[in-house]
Amino acid sequence: MPFTHTFSNKSKDFSMTIDPRILNLPIRLRRNRKSEAIRKMVQETHLTPHDLVCPLFLVEGEKKHIPIASMPGIERLSVDLAVREAKELHDRGVQSIVLFPVLDPQLKSAEATEAWNENGLLARAIREIKFALPNLCVMADVALDPYTSHGHDGIAGENGEILNDATIDCLIQMSLMQARAGIDFVAPSDMMDGRVGAIREALDDEGFQGVGIMAYSAKYASSLYGPFREAVDVKLNFGDKRTYQMDPANSREALFEAALDEEEGADILMVKPASLYLDIIAKLRDQTKRPIAAYHVSGEYSMVMAAHQAGWLNGPKVFHETLLSIKRAGADLIFTYAAKQVLDQM
Ligand code: PBG
């Protein structure tokens, strides 16, 4: 039976009719899998250390490394140890880290003012890491959740609604603080409308044209962020994040969000979480020429680690396969807690 197969690549579709009777030859795809050498020759997707962005959790103090129960193998680090960790990662080929401060509860407030403290934990960490490792690309989240007393990503109004424009004013302060400390990319993860454009304008006005914006464009209201919230010690006092983070049921909306962020000046567009959202990554790949980042989030890490610890699967191998799949779907960069386990296999 002849059959028509449509191949597609990024720019066009083409089809060819394959008739094994005319060829009179069986099609043997297994020839290209025969040996390690041939498999390597025909391998379509490659993971490299350059693809990885490693999140680091920061705490006050010195020589502190505090385990995170729900994320086996990951610790909160004081800045001195974070510098050491960043150096080790950089020595192994990783080009970028992203910083998440764990705040003293006393510094949290309804106004989240600690978020732009020029001498706060995050500012000091950015300065020290950039001083020690000027060639490492340093990013940091721009969202208020570590700093608000209620744990939401924005300023809350009287009825508990998260106020878009009041929050953007804070995000601008926060971005400028990070820029002054030496950040390479600010990473707005708050999902307020219009924040990318507002941050771009504020950065440019202050002379920070060289500071990039890595926008969490399609950030879903996912149940996979639980371990992260334990790591940064953020509990939601009321409600949930569904009035600003996206409904997991939607994909057109994700493309719309990403297109807006791009128009507003985002340099990198992110899809988050990653492995349950490969369809979104693939569709976004067709829509944009911008680099795409995917966040392999805490829950994606912890599920595999739990199964690994139970002896039910091989964690490092599952991580390698997962990250390869994320890249195959179209991501250029992958934020992941499994970086070291995957680097060991490169
Ligand atoms: C904060 C933020 C979150 C994550 C990254 N930045 C949590 C959230 O939005 O609730 C999640 C990362 C992870 O789960 O690894 N805005």
Tab-separated table of C-alpha atoms and ligand atoms in Angstrom, residues 57 71 100 141-146 153 189-190 216 219 224-229 241 245 272 295-299 337, ligand 1:
chain	number	residue	atom	x	y	z
A	57	PHE	CA	17.616	29.630	47.122
A	71	MET	CA	13.136	18.829	47.356
A	100	PHE	CA	15.269	33.265	44.987
A	141	ASP	CA	12.505	36.778	39.848
A	142	VAL	CA	10.460	39.948	39.807
A	143	ALA	CA	7.312	39.194	41.812
A	144	LEU	CA	6.222	40.150	45.289
A	145	ASP	CA	5.395	36.748	46.780
A	146	PRO	CA	8.515	36.377	48.968
A	153	ASP	CA	2.583	37.958	43.883
A	189	SER	CA	7.001	36.003	37.198
A	190	ASP	CA	3.952	37.834	38.529
A	216	TYR	CA	7.390	34.351	32.532
A	219	LYS	CA	2.792	30.914	33.632
A	224	LEU	CA	3.360	21.799	40.806
A	225	TYR	CA	4.752	24.831	42.665
A	226	GLY	CA	4.133	23.343	46.127
A	227	PRO	CA	7.715	22.338	46.963
A	228	PHE	CA	8.995	25.757	45.800
A	229	ARG	CA	6.630	27.489	48.200
A	241	LYS	CA	-3.343	32.610	42.157
A	245	GLN	CA	-1.772	32.909	36.625
A	272	LYS	CA	6.007	27.278	32.986
A	295	TYR	CA	10.736	26.103	33.771
A	296	HIS	CA	11.009	22.477	34.900
A	297	VAL	CA	9.458	23.381	38.235
A	298	SER	CA	9.803	22.154	41.784
A	299	GLY	CA	6.903	19.666	41.607
A	337	TYR	CA	16.738	21.850	39.878
B	1	PBG	C1	6.949	33.248	42.303
B	1	PBG	C2	7.439	32.016	41.679
B	1	PBG	C3	6.940	30.729	41.814
B	1	PBG	C4	7.798	29.907	41.122
B	1	PBG	C5	8.780	30.702	40.543
B	1	PBG	N1	8.546	32.009	40.878
B	1	PBG	C6	5.807	30.212	42.607
B	1	PBG	C7	4.465	30.698	42.357
B	1	PBG	O1	4.186	31.430	41.408
B	1	PBG	O2	3.610	30.366	43.174
B	1	PBG	C8	7.678	28.413	41.056
B	1	PBG	C9	8.925	27.680	40.773
B	1	PBG	C10	8.893	26.245	41.084
B	1	PBG	O3	7.885	25.630	41.476
B	1	PBG	O4	9.972	25.646	40.939
B	1	PBG	N2	6.158	34.071	41.547
